[in-house]
Coordinates of N, CA, C and O in Angstrom, one line a residue:
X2 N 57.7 94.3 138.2 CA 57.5 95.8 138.2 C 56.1 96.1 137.6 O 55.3 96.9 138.1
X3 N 55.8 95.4 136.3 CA 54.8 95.8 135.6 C 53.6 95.4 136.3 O 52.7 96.2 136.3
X4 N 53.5 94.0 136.9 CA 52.3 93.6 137.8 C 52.3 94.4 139.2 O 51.1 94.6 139.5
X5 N 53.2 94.8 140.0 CA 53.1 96.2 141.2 C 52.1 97.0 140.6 O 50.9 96.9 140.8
X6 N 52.9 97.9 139.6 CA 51.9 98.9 138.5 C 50.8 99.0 138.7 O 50.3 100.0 139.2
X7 N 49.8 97.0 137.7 CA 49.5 97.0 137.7 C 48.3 96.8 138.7 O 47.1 96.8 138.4
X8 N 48.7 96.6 140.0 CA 48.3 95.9 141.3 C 47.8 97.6 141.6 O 46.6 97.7 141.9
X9 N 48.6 98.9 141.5 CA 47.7 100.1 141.8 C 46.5 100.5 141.1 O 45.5 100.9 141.7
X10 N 46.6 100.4 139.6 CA 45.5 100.3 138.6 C 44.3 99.4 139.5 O 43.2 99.8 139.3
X11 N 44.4 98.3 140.2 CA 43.2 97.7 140.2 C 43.1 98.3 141.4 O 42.1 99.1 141.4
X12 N 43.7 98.3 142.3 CA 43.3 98.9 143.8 C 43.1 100.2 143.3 O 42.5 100.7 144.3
X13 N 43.1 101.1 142.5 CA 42.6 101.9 142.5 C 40.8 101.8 141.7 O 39.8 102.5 142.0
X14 N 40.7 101.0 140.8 CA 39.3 101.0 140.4 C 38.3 100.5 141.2 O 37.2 100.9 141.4
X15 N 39.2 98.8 141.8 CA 38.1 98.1 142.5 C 38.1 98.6 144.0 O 37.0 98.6 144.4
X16 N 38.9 99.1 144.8 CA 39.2 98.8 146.3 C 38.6 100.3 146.6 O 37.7 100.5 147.3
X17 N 39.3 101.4 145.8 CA 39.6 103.3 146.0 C 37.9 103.6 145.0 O 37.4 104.8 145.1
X18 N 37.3 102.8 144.3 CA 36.2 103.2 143.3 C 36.6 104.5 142.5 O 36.0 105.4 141.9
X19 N 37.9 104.4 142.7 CA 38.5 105.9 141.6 C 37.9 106.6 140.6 O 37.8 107.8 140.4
X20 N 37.2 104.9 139.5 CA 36.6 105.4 138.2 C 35.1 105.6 138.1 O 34.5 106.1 137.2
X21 N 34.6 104.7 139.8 CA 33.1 105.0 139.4 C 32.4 106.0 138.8 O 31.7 105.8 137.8
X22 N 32.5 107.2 139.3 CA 31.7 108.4 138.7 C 32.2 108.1 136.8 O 31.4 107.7 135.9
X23 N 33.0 108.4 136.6 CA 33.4 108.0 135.3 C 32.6 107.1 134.4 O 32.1 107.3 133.3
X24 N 32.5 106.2 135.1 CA 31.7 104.7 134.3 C 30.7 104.7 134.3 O 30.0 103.9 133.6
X25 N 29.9 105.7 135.6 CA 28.9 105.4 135.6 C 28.5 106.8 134.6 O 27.4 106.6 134.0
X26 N 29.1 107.8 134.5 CA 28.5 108.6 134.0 C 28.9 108.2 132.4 O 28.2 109.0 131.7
X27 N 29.4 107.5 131.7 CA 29.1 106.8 131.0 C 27.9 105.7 130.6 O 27.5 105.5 129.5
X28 N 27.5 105.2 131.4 CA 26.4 103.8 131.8 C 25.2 105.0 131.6 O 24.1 104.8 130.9
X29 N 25.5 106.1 132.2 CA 24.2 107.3 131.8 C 23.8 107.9 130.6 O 22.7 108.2 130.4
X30 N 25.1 107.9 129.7 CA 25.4 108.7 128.6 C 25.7 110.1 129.1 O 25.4 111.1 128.4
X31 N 26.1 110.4 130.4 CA 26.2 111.9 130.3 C 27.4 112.1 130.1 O 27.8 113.3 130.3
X32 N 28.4 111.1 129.5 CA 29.6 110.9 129.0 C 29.8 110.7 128.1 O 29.2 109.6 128.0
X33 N 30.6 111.1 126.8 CA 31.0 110.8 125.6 C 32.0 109.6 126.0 O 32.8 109.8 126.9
X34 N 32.2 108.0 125.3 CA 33.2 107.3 125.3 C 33.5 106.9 123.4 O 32.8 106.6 122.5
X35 N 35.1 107.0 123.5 CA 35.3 106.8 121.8 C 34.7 104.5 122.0 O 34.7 103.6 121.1
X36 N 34.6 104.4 123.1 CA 35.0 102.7 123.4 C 33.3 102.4 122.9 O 33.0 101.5 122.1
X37 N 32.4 103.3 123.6 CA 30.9 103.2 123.4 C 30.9 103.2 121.9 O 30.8 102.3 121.0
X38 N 31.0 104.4 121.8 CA 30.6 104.6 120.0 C 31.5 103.1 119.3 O 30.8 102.7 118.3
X39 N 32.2 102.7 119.4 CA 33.1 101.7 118.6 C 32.2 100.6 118.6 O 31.8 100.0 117.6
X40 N 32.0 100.5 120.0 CA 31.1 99.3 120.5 C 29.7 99.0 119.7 O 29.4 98.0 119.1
X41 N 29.0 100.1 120.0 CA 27.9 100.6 119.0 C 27.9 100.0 117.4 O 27.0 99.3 116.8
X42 N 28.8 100.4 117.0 CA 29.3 100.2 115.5 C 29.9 98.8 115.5 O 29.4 97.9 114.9
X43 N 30.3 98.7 115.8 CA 30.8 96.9 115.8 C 30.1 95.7 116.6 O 30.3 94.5 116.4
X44 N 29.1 96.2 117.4 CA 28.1 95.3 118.0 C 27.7 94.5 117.2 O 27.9 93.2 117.4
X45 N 27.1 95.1 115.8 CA 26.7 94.5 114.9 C 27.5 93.5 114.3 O 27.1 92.4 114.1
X46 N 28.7 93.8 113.9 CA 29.6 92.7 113.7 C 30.0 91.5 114.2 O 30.4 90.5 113.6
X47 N 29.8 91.7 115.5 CA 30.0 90.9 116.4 C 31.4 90.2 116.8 O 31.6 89.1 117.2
X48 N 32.8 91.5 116.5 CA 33.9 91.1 116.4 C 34.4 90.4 118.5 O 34.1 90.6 119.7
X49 N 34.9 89.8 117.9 CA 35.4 88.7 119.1 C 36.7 88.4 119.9 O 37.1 87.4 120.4
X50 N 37.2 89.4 119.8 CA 38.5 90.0 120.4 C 38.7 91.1 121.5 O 38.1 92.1 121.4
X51 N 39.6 91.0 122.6 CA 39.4 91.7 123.4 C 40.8 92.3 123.8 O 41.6 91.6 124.2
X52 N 41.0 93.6 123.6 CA 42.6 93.9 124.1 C 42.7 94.0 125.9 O 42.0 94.6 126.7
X53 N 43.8 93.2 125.9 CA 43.5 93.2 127.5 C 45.1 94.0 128.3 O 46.2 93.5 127.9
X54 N 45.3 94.9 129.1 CA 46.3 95.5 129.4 C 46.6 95.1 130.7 O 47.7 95.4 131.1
X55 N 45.6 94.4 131.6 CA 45.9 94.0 132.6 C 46.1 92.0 132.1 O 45.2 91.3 131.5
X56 N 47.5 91.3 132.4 CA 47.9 90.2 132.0 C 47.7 89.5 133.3 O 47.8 88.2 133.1
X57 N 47.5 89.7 134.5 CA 47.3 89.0 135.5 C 45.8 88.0 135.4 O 44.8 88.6 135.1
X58 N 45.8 87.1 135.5 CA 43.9 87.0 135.4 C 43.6 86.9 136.6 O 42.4 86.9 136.6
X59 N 44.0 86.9 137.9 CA 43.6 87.3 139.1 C 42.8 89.0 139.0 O 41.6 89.2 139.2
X60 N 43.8 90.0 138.6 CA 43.8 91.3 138.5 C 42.3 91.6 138.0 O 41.4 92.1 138.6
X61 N 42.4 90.9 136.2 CA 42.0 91.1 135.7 C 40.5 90.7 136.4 O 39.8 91.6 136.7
X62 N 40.1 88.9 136.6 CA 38.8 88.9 137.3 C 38.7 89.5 138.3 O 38.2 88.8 139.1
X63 N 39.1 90.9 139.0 CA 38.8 91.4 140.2 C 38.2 92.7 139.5 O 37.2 93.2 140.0
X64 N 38.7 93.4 138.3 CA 38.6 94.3 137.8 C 37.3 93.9 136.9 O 36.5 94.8 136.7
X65 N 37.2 93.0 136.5 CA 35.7 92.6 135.9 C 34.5 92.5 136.5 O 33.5 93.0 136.1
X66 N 34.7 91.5 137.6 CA 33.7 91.3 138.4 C 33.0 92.8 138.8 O 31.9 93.1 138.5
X67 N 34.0 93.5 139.7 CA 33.6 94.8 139.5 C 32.8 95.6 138.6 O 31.7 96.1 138.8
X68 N 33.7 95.7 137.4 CA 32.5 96.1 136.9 C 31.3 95.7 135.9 O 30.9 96.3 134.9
X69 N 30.9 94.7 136.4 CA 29.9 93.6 136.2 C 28.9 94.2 137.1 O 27.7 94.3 137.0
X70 N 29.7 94.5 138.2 CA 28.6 94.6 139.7 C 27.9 96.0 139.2 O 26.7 96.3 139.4
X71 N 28.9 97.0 138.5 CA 28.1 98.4 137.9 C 27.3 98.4 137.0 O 26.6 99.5 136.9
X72 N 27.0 97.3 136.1 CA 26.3 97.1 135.0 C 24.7 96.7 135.8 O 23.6 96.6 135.2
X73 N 24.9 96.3 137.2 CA 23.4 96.1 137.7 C 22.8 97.2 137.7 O 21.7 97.2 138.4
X74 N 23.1 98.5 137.1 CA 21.7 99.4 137.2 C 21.0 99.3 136.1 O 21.3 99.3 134.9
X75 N 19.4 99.3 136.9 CA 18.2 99.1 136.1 C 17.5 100.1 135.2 O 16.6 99.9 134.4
X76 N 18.3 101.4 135.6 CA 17.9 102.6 134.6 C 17.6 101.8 132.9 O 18.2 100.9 132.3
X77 N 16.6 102.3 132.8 CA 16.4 102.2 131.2 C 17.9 102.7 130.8 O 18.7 101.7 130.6
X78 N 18.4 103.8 130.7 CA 19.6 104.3 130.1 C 20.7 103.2 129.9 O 21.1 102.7 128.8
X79 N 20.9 103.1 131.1 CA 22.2 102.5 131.1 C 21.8 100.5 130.6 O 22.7 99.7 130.4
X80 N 20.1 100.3 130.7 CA 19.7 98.9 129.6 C 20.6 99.0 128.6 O 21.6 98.2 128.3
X81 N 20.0 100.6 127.8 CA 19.9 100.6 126.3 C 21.2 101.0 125.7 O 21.4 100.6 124.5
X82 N 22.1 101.7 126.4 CA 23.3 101.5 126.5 C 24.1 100.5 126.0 O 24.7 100.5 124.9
X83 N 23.9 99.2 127.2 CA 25.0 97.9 126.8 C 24.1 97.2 125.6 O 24.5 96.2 125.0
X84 N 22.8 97.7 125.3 CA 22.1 96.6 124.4 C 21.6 95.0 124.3 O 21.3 94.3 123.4
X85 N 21.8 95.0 125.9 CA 21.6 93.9 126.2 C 22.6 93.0 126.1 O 22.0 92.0 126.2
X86 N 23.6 92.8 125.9 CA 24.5 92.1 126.1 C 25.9 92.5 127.2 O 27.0 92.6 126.7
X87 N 25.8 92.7 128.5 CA 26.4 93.5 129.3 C 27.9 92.9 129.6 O 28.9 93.5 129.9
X88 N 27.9 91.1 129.3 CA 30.1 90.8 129.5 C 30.3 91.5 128.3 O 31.3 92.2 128.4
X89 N 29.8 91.7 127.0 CA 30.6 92.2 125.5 C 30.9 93.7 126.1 O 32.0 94.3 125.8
X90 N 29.9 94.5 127.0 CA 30.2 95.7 127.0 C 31.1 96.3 128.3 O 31.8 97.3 128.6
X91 N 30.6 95.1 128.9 CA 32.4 95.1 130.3 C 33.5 95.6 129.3 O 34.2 96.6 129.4
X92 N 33.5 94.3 128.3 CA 35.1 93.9 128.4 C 35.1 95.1 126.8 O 36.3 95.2 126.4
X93 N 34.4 95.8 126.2 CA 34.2 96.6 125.1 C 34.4 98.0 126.0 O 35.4 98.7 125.6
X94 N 34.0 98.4 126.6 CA 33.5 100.0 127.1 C 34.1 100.0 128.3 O 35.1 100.5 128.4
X95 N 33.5 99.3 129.5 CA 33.7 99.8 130.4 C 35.4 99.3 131.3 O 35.9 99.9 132.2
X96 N 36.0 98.3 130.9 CA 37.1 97.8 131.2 C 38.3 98.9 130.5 O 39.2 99.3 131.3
X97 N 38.4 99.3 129.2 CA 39.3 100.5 128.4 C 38.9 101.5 129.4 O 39.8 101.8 130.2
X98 N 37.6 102.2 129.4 CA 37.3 103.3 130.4 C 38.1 103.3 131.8 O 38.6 104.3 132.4
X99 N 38.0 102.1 132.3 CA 38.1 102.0 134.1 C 40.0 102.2 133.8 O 40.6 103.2 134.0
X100 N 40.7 100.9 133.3 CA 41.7 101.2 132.8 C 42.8 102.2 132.6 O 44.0 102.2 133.1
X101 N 41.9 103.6 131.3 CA 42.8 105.0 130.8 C 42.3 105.6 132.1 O 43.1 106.3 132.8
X102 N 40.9 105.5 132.5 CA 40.8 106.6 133.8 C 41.6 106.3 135.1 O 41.9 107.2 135.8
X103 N 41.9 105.0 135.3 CA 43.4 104.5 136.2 C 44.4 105.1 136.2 O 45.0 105.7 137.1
X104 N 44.7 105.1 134.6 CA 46.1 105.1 134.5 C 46.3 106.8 135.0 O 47.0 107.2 135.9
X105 N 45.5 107.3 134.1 CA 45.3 108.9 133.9 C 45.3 109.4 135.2 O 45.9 110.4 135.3
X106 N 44.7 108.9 136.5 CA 44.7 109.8 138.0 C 45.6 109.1 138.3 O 46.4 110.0 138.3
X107 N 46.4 107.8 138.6 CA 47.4 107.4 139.6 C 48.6 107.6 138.7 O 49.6 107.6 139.4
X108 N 48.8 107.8 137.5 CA 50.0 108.2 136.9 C 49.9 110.1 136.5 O 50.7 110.7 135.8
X109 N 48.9 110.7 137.0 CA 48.9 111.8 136.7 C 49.5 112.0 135.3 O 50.6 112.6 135.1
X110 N 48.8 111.5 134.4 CA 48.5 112.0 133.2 C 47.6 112.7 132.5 O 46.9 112.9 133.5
X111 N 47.0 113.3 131.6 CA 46.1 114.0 130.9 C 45.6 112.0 130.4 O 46.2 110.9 130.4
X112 N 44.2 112.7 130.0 CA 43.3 111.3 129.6 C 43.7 111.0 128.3 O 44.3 109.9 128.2
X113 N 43.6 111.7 127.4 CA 44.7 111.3 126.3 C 46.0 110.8 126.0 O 46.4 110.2 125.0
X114 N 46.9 111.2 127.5 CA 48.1 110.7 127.1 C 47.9 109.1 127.7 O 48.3 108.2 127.1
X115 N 47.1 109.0 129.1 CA 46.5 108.1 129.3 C 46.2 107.1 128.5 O 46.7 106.0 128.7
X116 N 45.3 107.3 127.8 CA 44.7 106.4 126.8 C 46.0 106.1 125.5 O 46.1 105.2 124.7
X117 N 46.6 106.8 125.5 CA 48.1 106.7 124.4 C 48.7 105.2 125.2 O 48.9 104.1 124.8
X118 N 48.8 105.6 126.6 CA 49.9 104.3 127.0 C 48.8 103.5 127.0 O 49.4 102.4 127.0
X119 N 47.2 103.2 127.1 CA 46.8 102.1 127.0 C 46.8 101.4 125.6 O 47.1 100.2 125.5
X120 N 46.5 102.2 124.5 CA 46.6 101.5 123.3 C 48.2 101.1 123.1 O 48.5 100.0 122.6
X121 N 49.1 102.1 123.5 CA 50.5 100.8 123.8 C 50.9 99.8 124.2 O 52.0 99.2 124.2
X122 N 49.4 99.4 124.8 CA 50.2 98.1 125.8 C 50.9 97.8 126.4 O 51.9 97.8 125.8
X123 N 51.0 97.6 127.4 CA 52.0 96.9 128.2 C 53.7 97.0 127.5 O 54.1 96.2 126.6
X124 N 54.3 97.9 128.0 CA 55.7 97.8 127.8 C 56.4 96.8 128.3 O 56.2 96.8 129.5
X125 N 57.4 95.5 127.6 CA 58.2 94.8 127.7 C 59.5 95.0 127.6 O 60.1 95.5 126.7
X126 N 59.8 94.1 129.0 CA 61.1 94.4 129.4 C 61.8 93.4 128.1 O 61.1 92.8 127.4
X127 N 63.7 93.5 128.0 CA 64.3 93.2 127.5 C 64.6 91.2 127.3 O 64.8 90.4 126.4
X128 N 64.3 91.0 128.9 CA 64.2 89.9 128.7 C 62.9 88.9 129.1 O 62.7 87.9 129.7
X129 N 62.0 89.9 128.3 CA 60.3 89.2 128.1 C 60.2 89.2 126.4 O 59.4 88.4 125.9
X130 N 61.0 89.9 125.6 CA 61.4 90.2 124.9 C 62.0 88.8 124.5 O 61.5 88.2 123.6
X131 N 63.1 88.2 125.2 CA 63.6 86.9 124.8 C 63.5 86.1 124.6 O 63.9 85.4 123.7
X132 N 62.5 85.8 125.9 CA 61.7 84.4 126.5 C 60.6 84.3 125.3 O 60.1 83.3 125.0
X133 N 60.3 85.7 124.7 CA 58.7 85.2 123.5 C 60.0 85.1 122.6 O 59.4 84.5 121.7
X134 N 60.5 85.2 122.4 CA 61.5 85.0 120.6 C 61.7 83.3 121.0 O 61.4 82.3 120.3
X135 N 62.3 83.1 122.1 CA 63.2 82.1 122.3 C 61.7 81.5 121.9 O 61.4 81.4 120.7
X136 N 60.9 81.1 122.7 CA 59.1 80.4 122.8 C 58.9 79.6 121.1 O 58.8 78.5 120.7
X137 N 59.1 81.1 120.4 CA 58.4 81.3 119.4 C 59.8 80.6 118.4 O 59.4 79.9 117.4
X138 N 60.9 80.7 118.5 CA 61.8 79.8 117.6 C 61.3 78.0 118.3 O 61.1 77.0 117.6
X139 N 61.3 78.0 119.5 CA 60.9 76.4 119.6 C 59.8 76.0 119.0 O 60.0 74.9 118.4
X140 N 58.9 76.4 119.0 CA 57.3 76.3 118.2 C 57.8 76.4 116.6 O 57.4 75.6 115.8
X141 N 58.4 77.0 116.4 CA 58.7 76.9 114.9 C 59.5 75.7 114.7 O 59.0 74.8 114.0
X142 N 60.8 75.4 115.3 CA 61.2 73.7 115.2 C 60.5 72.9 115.4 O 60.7 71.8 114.7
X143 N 59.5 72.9 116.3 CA 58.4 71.7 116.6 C 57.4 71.8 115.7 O 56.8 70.8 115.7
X144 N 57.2 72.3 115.2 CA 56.1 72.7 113.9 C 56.9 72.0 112.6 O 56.3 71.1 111.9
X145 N 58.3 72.6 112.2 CA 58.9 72.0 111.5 C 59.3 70.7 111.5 O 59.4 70.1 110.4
X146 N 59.5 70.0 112.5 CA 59.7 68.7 112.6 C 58.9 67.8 112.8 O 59.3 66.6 113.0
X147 N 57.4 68.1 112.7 CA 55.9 67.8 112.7 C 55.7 67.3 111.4 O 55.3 66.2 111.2
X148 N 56.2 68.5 110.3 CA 55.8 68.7 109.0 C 56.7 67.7 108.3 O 56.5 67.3 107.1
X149 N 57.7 67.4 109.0 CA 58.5 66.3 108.3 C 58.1 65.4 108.4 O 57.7 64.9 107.4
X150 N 57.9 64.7 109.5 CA 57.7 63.2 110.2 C 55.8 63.2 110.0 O 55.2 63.5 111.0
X151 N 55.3 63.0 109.1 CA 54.4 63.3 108.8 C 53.3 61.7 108.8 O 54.0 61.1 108.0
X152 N 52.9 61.4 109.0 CA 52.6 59.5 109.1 C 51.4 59.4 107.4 O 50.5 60.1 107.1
X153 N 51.9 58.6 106.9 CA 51.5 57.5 105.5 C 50.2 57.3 105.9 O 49.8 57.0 107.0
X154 N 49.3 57.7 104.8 CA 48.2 57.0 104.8 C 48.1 56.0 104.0 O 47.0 55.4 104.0

């Protein structure tokens, strides 16, 4: 159910170009983004983490590539923008943007409430729910039983 979902989200960014004007009027600055400004401010950090709401990586490299293909404009603006480093600001700015502006027109939400279910993440069903507990108790016996059997130096 959640990959259908998510299968509209991409067909709508990559196939429908739903978000272009969006991204690109970001890539302009004639758009305020809270993702840009973050970006901006933590560029410098250089933090190395990426929240990802699409879990398909099919999905996902379709929705990237994409907009990889947007970041070829040569406008000075939209250079000075990504700062020269344009996969950190795919997967920083313009992948959250493409994303809440998805969710926000094919789920007819307001962009805030939008952006609420993307910072939620992905809702899990009851028995996705199981399968990571169950995962996550085996990894802990096999880790424990690691720590025992430990070999002599």
């Amino acid at each position: 159910s959640r990959n259908k979902s998510n299968a509209k989200l991409v067909n709508f960014i990559v196939m429908k170009r739903g978000t272009e004007k969006h991204l690109k009027d970001i890539l302009k600055r004639k758009k305020s983004s809270r993702w840009y400004d973050e970006y901006k401010n933590r560029h410098r950090r250089r933090m190395a983490w990426v929240d990802l709401y699409l879990e398909d990586d099919e999905q996902l490299d379709l929705v990237v590539n994409y907009l990889l293909s947007l970041c070829n404009d040569k406008s000075r603006t939209a250079q000075d923008v990504m700062d020269g480093d344009k996969t950190r600001f795919v997967l920083d700015v313009l992948l959250p943007e493409a994303i809440i502006s998805a969710i926000s027109c094919v789920e007819e939400l307001s962009y805030a409430k939008a952006e609420e279910k993307y910072l939620a993440g992905p809702v899990l069903t009851r028995r996705e729910k199981e399968e990571f507990e169950h995962q996550l108790a085996e990894e802990c016996k096999a880790r424990a039983l690691q720590n025992r059997v430990k070999p002599s130096s």
